[in-house]
Short mmCIF file of C-alpha atoms in Angstrom, two decimals:
data_model
loop_
_atom_site.label_atom_id
_atom_site.label_comp_id
_atom_site.label_asym_id
_atom_site.label_seq_id
_atom_site.Cartn_x
_atom_site.Cartn_y
_atom_site.Cartn_z
CA MET A 1 13.12 -13.97 35.45
CA SER A 2 12.20 -11.12 33.12
CA GLN A 3 15.08 -9.14 31.66
CA SER A 4 15.28 -5.36 31.83
CA ALA A 5 14.38 -3.17 28.89
CA ALA A 6 17.96 -1.90 28.86
CA TYR A 7 19.33 -5.45 28.55
CA GLN A 8 16.88 -6.30 25.76
CA ALA A 9 17.84 -3.13 23.91
CA SER A 10 21.51 -4.07 24.19
CA VAL A 11 20.78 -7.45 22.60
CA LEU A 12 18.56 -6.33 19.75
CA SER A 13 20.09 -4.76 16.66
CA LEU A 14 19.93 -1.03 16.11
CA ARG A 15 18.32 -1.89 12.80
CA VAL A 16 15.26 -3.53 14.32
CA GLN A 17 15.05 -0.88 17.04
CA SER A 18 14.88 1.84 14.37
CA ILE A 19 11.55 0.57 13.04
CA LYS A 20 8.11 -0.12 14.45
CA GLU A 21 5.55 -2.85 14.01
CA SER A 22 3.12 -2.23 11.16
CA PRO A 23 0.38 -0.14 12.83
CA THR A 24 -2.26 -1.56 10.51
CA LEU A 25 -1.43 -5.15 11.46
CA ALA A 26 -1.06 -4.25 15.15
CA ILE A 27 -4.50 -2.62 15.30
CA THR A 28 -6.04 -5.48 13.34
CA ALA A 29 -4.51 -7.96 15.78
CA LYS A 30 -5.81 -6.01 18.79
CA ALA A 31 -9.28 -5.80 17.28
CA GLY A 32 -9.13 -9.54 16.55
CA LYS A 33 -8.19 -10.26 20.17
CA TYR A 34 -11.13 -8.22 21.43
CA LYS A 35 -13.42 -10.05 19.03
CA THR A 36 -12.33 -13.46 20.32
CA GLU A 37 -13.11 -12.17 23.82
CA GLY A 38 -16.70 -11.62 22.73
CA ARG A 39 -16.71 -7.92 21.93
CA ASP A 40 -18.73 -6.71 18.95
CA ILE A 41 -15.80 -5.24 17.05
CA ILE A 42 -16.10 -3.84 13.54
CA GLY A 43 -12.64 -3.84 11.97
CA LEU A 44 -12.00 -1.16 9.37
CA ALA A 45 -8.22 -1.26 9.65
CA ALA A 46 -7.00 -3.98 7.29
CA GLY A 47 -6.79 -3.27 3.56
CA GLU A 48 -8.24 -6.57 2.45
CA PRO A 49 -11.11 -7.13 -0.02
CA ASP A 50 -14.05 -8.98 1.55
CA PHE A 51 -14.58 -10.98 -1.66
CA ASP A 52 -13.40 -14.54 -2.18
CA THR A 53 -10.60 -15.24 -4.64
CA PRO A 54 -12.28 -15.86 -8.04
CA LEU A 55 -13.11 -19.50 -8.74
CA HIS A 56 -10.92 -19.97 -11.83
CA ILE A 57 -7.88 -18.83 -9.85
CA LYS A 58 -8.59 -21.26 -7.02
CA GLU A 59 -9.15 -24.06 -9.51
CA ALA A 60 -5.76 -23.40 -11.11
CA ALA A 61 -4.14 -23.74 -7.68
CA LYS A 62 -6.00 -26.97 -6.94
CA THR A 63 -4.89 -28.42 -10.25
CA ALA A 64 -1.29 -27.45 -9.47
CA ILE A 65 -1.51 -29.34 -6.17
CA ASP A 66 -3.06 -32.38 -7.84
CA ASN A 67 -0.30 -32.33 -10.46
CA GLY A 68 2.38 -32.27 -7.77
CA PHE A 69 3.59 -28.75 -8.54
CA THR A 70 4.82 -28.38 -4.97
CA LYS A 71 8.60 -28.18 -5.33
CA TYR A 72 11.11 -25.34 -5.51
CA THR A 73 10.82 -23.01 -8.47
CA PRO A 74 13.32 -20.54 -9.93
CA VAL A 75 13.91 -17.79 -7.38
CA ALA A 76 12.64 -15.00 -9.65
CA GLY A 77 9.45 -16.85 -10.58
CA ILE A 78 8.15 -19.60 -12.85
CA PRO A 79 8.51 -18.88 -16.59
CA GLY A 80 4.75 -18.96 -17.18
CA LEU A 81 4.05 -16.31 -14.57
CA LYS A 82 6.93 -14.13 -15.70
CA LYS A 83 5.62 -14.27 -19.28
CA ALA A 84 2.15 -13.35 -18.02
CA ILE A 85 3.63 -10.34 -16.20
CA VAL A 86 5.57 -9.26 -19.30
CA ASN A 87 2.35 -9.52 -21.33
CA LYS A 88 0.38 -7.63 -18.69
CA PHE A 89 2.83 -4.73 -18.80
CA LYS A 90 2.80 -4.74 -22.61
CA ASN A 91 -0.96 -4.97 -23.10
CA GLU A 92 -2.21 -2.86 -20.20
CA ASN A 93 0.56 -0.32 -19.67
CA GLY A 94 2.48 -0.15 -22.95
CA PHE A 95 5.78 -1.19 -21.35
CA ASP A 96 8.27 -3.55 -23.01
CA TYR A 97 10.18 -5.76 -20.57
CA ALA A 98 12.26 -8.88 -21.08
CA LEU A 99 11.94 -11.89 -18.78
CA ASN A 100 15.19 -10.97 -16.99
CA GLU A 101 13.70 -7.56 -16.18
CA VAL A 102 10.87 -9.09 -14.12
CA ILE A 103 10.85 -10.70 -10.67
CA VAL A 104 8.14 -12.38 -8.60
CA GLY A 105 8.24 -11.86 -4.84
CA VAL A 106 6.43 -12.98 -1.71
CA GLY A 107 3.92 -10.14 -1.86
CA GLY A 108 4.40 -6.55 -2.93
CA LYS A 109 6.04 -5.72 0.39
CA GLN A 110 8.96 -8.08 -0.28
CA THR A 111 9.63 -6.60 -3.71
CA ILE A 112 9.86 -3.13 -2.16
CA PHE A 113 12.06 -4.49 0.62
CA ASN A 114 14.37 -6.18 -1.88
CA LEU A 115 14.52 -3.07 -4.05
CA CYS A 116 15.56 -0.88 -1.14
CA LEU A 117 18.18 -3.34 0.08
CA ALA A 118 19.48 -3.69 -3.48
CA ILE A 119 20.09 0.00 -4.23
CA LEU A 120 20.26 1.95 -0.95
CA ASN A 121 23.35 2.57 1.14
CA LYS A 122 23.83 4.17 4.53
CA GLY A 123 23.11 7.89 4.29
CA ASP A 124 21.14 7.73 1.04
CA GLU A 125 17.89 9.68 1.06
CA VAL A 126 14.48 8.38 0.01
CA ILE A 127 11.79 10.94 -0.85
CA ILE A 128 8.37 9.80 0.37
CA PRO A 129 5.25 11.97 -0.03
CA ALA A 130 2.94 11.86 2.99
CA PRO A 131 0.40 10.44 3.60
CA TYR A 132 2.31 7.29 2.65
CA TRP A 133 1.84 3.55 2.95
CA VAL A 134 3.01 2.57 6.43
CA SER A 135 6.00 0.46 5.38
CA TYR A 136 7.87 2.78 2.98
CA ALA A 137 9.72 4.75 5.65
CA ASP A 138 10.53 1.75 7.82
CA ILE A 139 11.85 -0.27 4.89
CA ALA A 140 14.14 2.65 4.01
CA LEU A 141 15.37 2.70 7.61
CA VAL A 142 16.15 -1.03 7.51
CA ALA A 143 18.31 -0.28 4.46
CA GLU A 144 20.06 2.38 6.62
CA ALA A 145 18.77 5.16 4.39
CA LYS A 146 17.06 8.36 5.52
CA PRO A 147 13.35 8.80 4.73
CA VAL A 148 12.66 12.38 3.59
CA ILE A 149 8.98 12.93 4.25
CA ILE A 150 7.13 15.63 2.29
CA GLU A 151 3.78 16.65 3.74
CA CYS A 152 0.98 16.73 1.17
CA GLY A 153 -2.18 17.43 3.15
CA ILE A 154 -5.84 17.57 2.25
CA GLU A 155 -5.40 21.24 1.26
CA GLN A 156 -3.48 20.11 -1.85
CA GLY A 157 -5.52 17.00 -2.49
CA PHE A 158 -2.87 14.75 -0.90
CA LYS A 159 -0.72 15.21 -4.03
CA LEU A 160 2.96 16.06 -4.21
CA LEU A 161 3.67 19.29 -6.06
CA PRO A 162 6.61 19.54 -8.49
CA ALA A 163 8.13 22.40 -6.49
CA GLN A 164 8.03 20.27 -3.33
CA LEU A 165 9.77 17.41 -5.10
CA GLU A 166 12.49 19.65 -6.51
CA ALA A 167 13.10 21.32 -3.16
CA ALA A 168 13.59 17.92 -1.50
CA ILE A 169 16.15 16.54 -3.94
CA THR A 170 19.77 16.71 -2.77
CA PRO A 171 23.00 15.03 -3.93
CA LYS A 172 22.19 12.28 -1.42
CA THR A 173 18.75 11.52 -2.89
CA LYS A 174 18.76 7.99 -4.26
CA LEU A 175 15.09 7.01 -4.55
CA PHE A 176 11.70 8.63 -4.99
CA MET A 177 8.61 6.60 -4.03
CA ILE A 178 5.25 7.29 -5.65
CA ASN A 179 2.00 5.39 -5.00
CA SER A 180 -1.04 6.04 -7.21
CA PRO A 181 -3.79 5.10 -6.48
CA SER A 182 -2.64 5.84 -2.98
CA ASN A 183 -2.87 3.88 0.20
CA PRO A 184 -4.12 5.51 2.47
CA THR A 185 -5.86 8.35 0.63
CA GLY A 186 -7.09 6.84 -2.64
CA THR A 187 -5.55 9.80 -4.47
CA VAL A 188 -4.80 9.27 -8.17
CA TYR A 189 -2.39 11.48 -10.10
CA SER A 190 -3.44 12.62 -13.56
CA LEU A 191 -1.17 12.14 -16.58
CA ASP A 192 -0.32 15.86 -16.57
CA GLU A 193 0.50 15.82 -12.84
CA LEU A 194 2.77 12.82 -13.34
CA LYS A 195 4.46 14.49 -16.30
CA ALA A 196 5.18 17.57 -14.18
CA LEU A 197 6.86 15.38 -11.54
CA GLY A 198 8.69 13.46 -14.26
CA ASP A 199 10.03 16.68 -15.75
CA VAL A 200 11.63 17.47 -12.38
CA LEU A 201 13.16 14.00 -12.11
CA LEU A 202 14.67 14.24 -15.59
CA LYS A 203 16.92 17.01 -14.26
CA TYR A 204 18.42 14.68 -11.63
CA PRO A 205 19.76 11.49 -13.24
CA HIS A 206 21.05 10.17 -9.91
CA VAL A 207 17.51 9.71 -8.57
CA PHE A 208 15.76 6.36 -9.07
CA VAL A 209 11.98 6.09 -9.13
CA ALA A 210 9.76 3.38 -7.63
CA THR A 211 6.13 3.47 -8.68
CA ASP A 212 3.86 1.30 -6.52
CA ASP A 213 0.81 0.45 -8.64
CA MET A 214 -0.77 -2.18 -6.37
CA TYR A 215 -4.20 -0.55 -6.63
CA GLU A 216 -4.09 -0.02 -10.41
CA HIS A 217 -7.26 -2.03 -11.04
CA VAL A 218 -9.25 -0.70 -8.08
CA ASN A 219 -10.38 2.21 -10.22
CA LEU A 220 -13.27 4.22 -8.75
CA THR A 221 -13.64 6.73 -11.60
CA GLY A 222 -13.31 4.73 -14.80
CA ASN A 223 -10.56 7.07 -16.00
CA LYS A 224 -7.58 5.47 -17.74
CA PHE A 225 -4.77 4.46 -15.40
CA TYR A 226 -1.36 6.07 -15.81
CA ASN A 227 1.84 5.82 -13.84
CA ILE A 228 4.90 8.05 -13.97
CA LEU A 229 6.59 5.90 -16.60
CA ASN A 230 3.63 6.44 -18.94
CA ALA A 231 4.03 10.18 -18.41
CA THR A 232 7.84 10.24 -18.71
CA PRO A 233 9.13 7.22 -20.68
CA ALA A 234 12.69 8.59 -20.53
CA LEU A 235 12.82 7.49 -16.88
CA LYS A 236 12.69 3.79 -17.80
CA ASP A 237 16.39 3.11 -17.19
CA ARG A 238 15.98 4.18 -13.55
CA CYS A 239 12.35 3.31 -12.83
CA ILE A 240 11.08 0.20 -11.06
CA VAL A 241 7.39 -0.64 -11.50
CA LEU A 242 5.88 -2.52 -8.54
CA ASN A 243 2.57 -4.37 -8.59
CA GLY A 244 0.87 -7.58 -7.46
CA VAL A 245 -2.31 -9.63 -7.42
CA SER A 246 -3.41 -9.06 -3.81
CA LYS A 247 -5.91 -6.26 -4.23
CA ALA A 248 -7.31 -6.64 -7.75
CA TYR A 249 -8.03 -10.37 -7.43
CA SER A 250 -8.66 -10.57 -3.67
CA MET A 251 -5.53 -12.67 -3.19
CA THR A 252 -3.94 -11.02 -0.15
CA GLY A 253 -3.06 -14.31 1.56
CA TRP A 254 -1.54 -15.85 -1.57
CA ARG A 255 1.43 -13.46 -1.20
CA ILE A 256 2.42 -12.67 -4.78
CA GLY A 257 3.92 -9.35 -5.80
CA TYR A 258 6.07 -8.52 -8.78
CA ALA A 259 8.40 -5.86 -10.09
CA ALA A 260 9.92 -4.81 -13.40
CA GLY A 261 12.91 -2.61 -14.05
CA PRO A 262 16.51 -2.53 -15.26
CA ALA A 263 17.93 -6.05 -15.48
CA TYR A 264 20.87 -5.38 -13.14
CA ILE A 265 18.57 -4.13 -10.39
CA ILE A 266 16.17 -7.04 -10.84
CA LYS A 267 19.13 -9.43 -10.66
CA ALA A 268 20.29 -7.81 -7.41
CA MET A 269 16.78 -8.24 -6.00
CA GLU A 270 16.86 -11.89 -7.06
CA ILE A 271 20.18 -12.43 -5.24
CA LEU A 272 18.71 -10.97 -2.06
CA GLN A 273 15.61 -13.11 -2.39
CA SER A 274 17.74 -16.21 -2.95
CA GLN A 275 19.20 -15.64 0.52
CA SER A 276 15.89 -14.91 2.26
CA THR A 277 12.72 -16.66 1.06
CA SER A 278 13.96 -18.21 -2.20
CA ASN A 279 10.95 -18.56 -4.52
CA ALA A 280 7.43 -17.44 -3.82
CA THR A 281 5.08 -20.36 -3.15
CA SER A 282 4.83 -22.56 -6.24
CA ILE A 283 1.05 -22.97 -6.00
CA SER A 284 0.48 -19.23 -5.50
CA GLN A 285 2.53 -18.52 -8.60
CA VAL A 286 0.27 -20.76 -10.69
CA ALA A 287 -2.76 -19.01 -9.23
CA ALA A 288 -1.29 -15.60 -10.04
CA GLN A 289 -0.61 -16.69 -13.61
CA ALA A 290 -4.25 -17.74 -13.94
CA ALA A 291 -5.31 -14.35 -12.55
CA LEU A 292 -3.25 -12.39 -15.08
CA GLU A 293 -4.01 -14.61 -18.07
CA GLY A 294 -7.70 -15.23 -17.40
CA SER A 295 -10.73 -13.02 -17.96
CA GLN A 296 -10.48 -9.73 -16.11
CA ASP A 297 -14.26 -9.57 -15.72
CA CYS A 298 -13.85 -10.99 -12.19
CA ILE A 299 -12.57 -7.57 -11.09
CA LYS A 300 -15.72 -5.71 -12.15
CA PRO A 301 -18.15 -6.78 -9.40
CA MET A 302 -15.58 -5.97 -6.73
CA VAL A 303 -14.89 -2.51 -8.12
CA SER A 304 -18.61 -1.85 -8.55
CA ALA A 305 -19.19 -2.64 -4.87
CA PHE A 306 -16.22 -0.50 -3.84
CA LYS A 307 -17.64 2.47 -5.79
CA GLU A 308 -20.99 2.21 -4.01
CA ARG A 309 -19.39 1.91 -0.60
CA HIS A 310 -16.95 4.73 -1.34
CA THR A 311 -19.73 7.19 -2.17
CA TYR A 312 -21.67 6.21 0.93
CA VAL A 313 -18.69 6.48 3.29
CA VAL A 314 -17.41 9.83 2.02
CA ASN A 315 -20.88 11.40 2.06
CA ARG A 316 -21.49 10.17 5.62
CA PHE A 317 -18.14 11.42 6.90
CA ASN A 318 -18.77 14.88 5.45
CA THR A 319 -21.95 15.20 7.54
CA MET A 320 -20.16 14.40 10.81
CA PRO A 321 -18.91 17.18 13.10
CA GLY A 322 -15.21 17.92 12.72
CA LEU A 323 -14.57 15.62 9.73
CA SER A 324 -13.69 16.48 6.13
CA CYS A 325 -13.20 13.75 3.54
CA LEU A 326 -12.24 13.89 -0.14
CA MET A 327 -13.61 11.60 -2.83
CA ALA A 328 -10.97 9.08 -3.91
CA GLY A 329 -9.93 8.08 -7.39
CA GLY A 330 -8.88 4.53 -6.56
CA ALA A 331 -8.14 1.93 -3.87
CA PHE A 332 -10.68 1.18 -1.12
CA TYR A 333 -9.85 3.65 1.63
CA ALA A 334 -11.29 6.84 3.03
CA PHE A 335 -8.91 9.22 4.81
CA PRO A 336 -10.87 11.92 6.64
CA ASP A 337 -9.26 14.99 8.16
CA ALA A 338 -10.28 14.64 11.82
CA ARG A 339 -8.43 17.59 13.33
CA GLY A 340 -11.67 19.41 14.10
CA ALA A 341 -13.23 16.31 15.65
CA ILE A 342 -10.13 15.66 17.76
CA ALA A 343 -10.19 19.22 19.08
CA ASN A 344 -13.91 18.91 19.92
CA LEU A 345 -13.42 15.62 21.78
CA ARG A 346 -10.43 16.92 23.71
CA LYS A 347 -12.36 20.05 24.73
CA ALA A 348 -15.25 17.88 25.88
CA GLY A 349 -12.88 15.71 27.91
CA LYS A 350 -13.68 12.54 25.96
CA ILE A 351 -10.06 11.94 24.95
CA LYS A 352 -6.97 12.65 27.04
CA ALA A 353 -4.76 13.99 24.25
CA ALA A 354 -5.48 15.93 21.07
CA THR A 355 -4.01 13.23 18.80
CA ASP A 356 -5.25 10.87 16.15
CA MET A 357 -3.95 7.96 18.24
CA ALA A 358 -6.19 9.05 21.13
CA LEU A 359 -9.11 9.24 18.72
CA ALA A 360 -8.42 5.74 17.37
CA GLU A 361 -8.18 4.34 20.90
CA TYR A 362 -11.43 6.09 21.85
CA LEU A 363 -13.27 4.61 18.86
CA LEU A 364 -11.94 1.11 19.57
CA GLU A 365 -12.29 1.06 23.36
CA GLU A 366 -15.60 2.92 23.69
CA PHE A 367 -17.39 2.22 20.41
CA ASN A 368 -15.82 -1.05 19.17
CA VAL A 369 -14.65 0.34 15.81
CA ALA A 370 -11.06 -0.25 14.65
CA VAL A 371 -9.51 2.49 12.46
CA VAL A 372 -5.89 3.35 11.74
CA PRO A 373 -4.61 6.73 13.00
CA GLY A 374 -3.24 9.03 10.32
CA SER A 375 0.10 9.38 12.09
CA ALA A 376 0.84 5.80 11.01
CA PHE A 377 0.89 7.19 7.46
CA GLY A 378 2.85 10.32 8.30
CA ALA A 379 -0.29 12.49 8.56
CA ASP A 380 -1.19 13.59 12.08
CA GLY A 381 -4.83 14.42 12.69
CA TYR A 382 -6.37 12.04 10.16
CA PHE A 383 -7.54 8.44 10.26
CA ARG A 384 -7.98 5.72 7.65
CA ILE A 385 -10.78 3.27 7.19
CA SER A 386 -11.01 0.50 4.63
CA PHE A 387 -14.37 0.17 2.92
CA ALA A 388 -13.43 -3.29 1.65
CA THR A 389 -16.10 -4.73 3.93
CA SER A 390 -19.86 -5.16 3.66
CA MET A 391 -22.23 -2.23 3.40
CA ALA A 392 -23.97 -3.47 6.55
CA ASN A 393 -20.67 -3.31 8.46
CA LEU A 394 -19.97 0.16 7.12
CA GLN A 395 -23.40 1.46 8.05
CA ASN A 396 -23.08 0.07 11.57
CA ALA A 397 -19.52 1.35 11.99
CA LEU A 398 -20.30 4.85 10.72
CA ASP A 399 -23.34 5.04 13.00
CA ARG A 400 -20.99 4.33 15.88
CA ILE A 401 -18.39 6.86 14.71
CA GLU A 402 -21.08 9.51 14.32
CA LYS A 403 -22.31 8.79 17.84
CA ALA A 404 -18.73 8.98 19.14
CA LEU A 405 -18.21 12.40 17.58
CA SER A 406 -21.56 13.88 18.54
#
């Protein structure tokens, strides 16, 4: 006998009821279900490169298996991988970290999760510029903190302004999240823009900073990459740098993320991880070490393809009625403003509500294209597509979207 919703709610924790399923994964799952039923679905929801993991990385993993490297490892990561991460930060970013200031997690999401659980208490505030990656706010809620969302729309290039940051800081502010290049917008902050934000943060020593650099190497402009610690080195004692191998090396399923920061925070994250997953997969760690230590030329063909697709997608969107789309600086997403298109479709009676969710459902149900509504990222009236798929898929999908909006 099925149990009532009220009973189920009484059983489940308030913690889990305060969050929602990842919209990106939910839409991808729904699109996948339709596909198995025989529908010609084009999925543009998941942020996953369509390239295979480079051969030398796979070979390193195979060798690890053949050598029997299939046992537990230290919780915070194998020494070889941690050294590779320390060297990566030194050589690519100019940051000096010791081995005890670095941790390896089961994907970038776990490192963010562990960070929030390690430093946030009930009632703490977390400043999150919107549009934001879907999990930031929910992870803060799991830690019983309050997400403070700051709207940064297309009118300001999806970038947080220093005055907005300063206005949001209160005595309860504990953490500021910044993501550049951004998921979902592809926005990249310049060194000067980061310095202006850093100058604000220097006034408030109680605020910690998390910089999520997962898309560092998916660089669509060729300009040098900077994060907020490059711009304001004085923040190092309260800054945590988050990164991983998923996007740059097409290793999403290998589940390796990493973080660097003050040793006492990293140790707290390690303690949490010791009570949840323990170590990241031994074989994946060897593969990640090969990725960081090997030639970085394997990234170039992927980024070259992303650049071509990016230009095509943005130019197409800007010819469609009711859409406006900015060129991105990094990552592999386009994030068009669809408020005009939504209003047109609602007026024509093609969608029942003037929302981005209604638009996404319309595109999936009527035109077999899966996109993620902007409200999932804290930005109503937009939608996100990933162009980490073939040009043929993109051309077909955008033809369908154009037809849907006509």
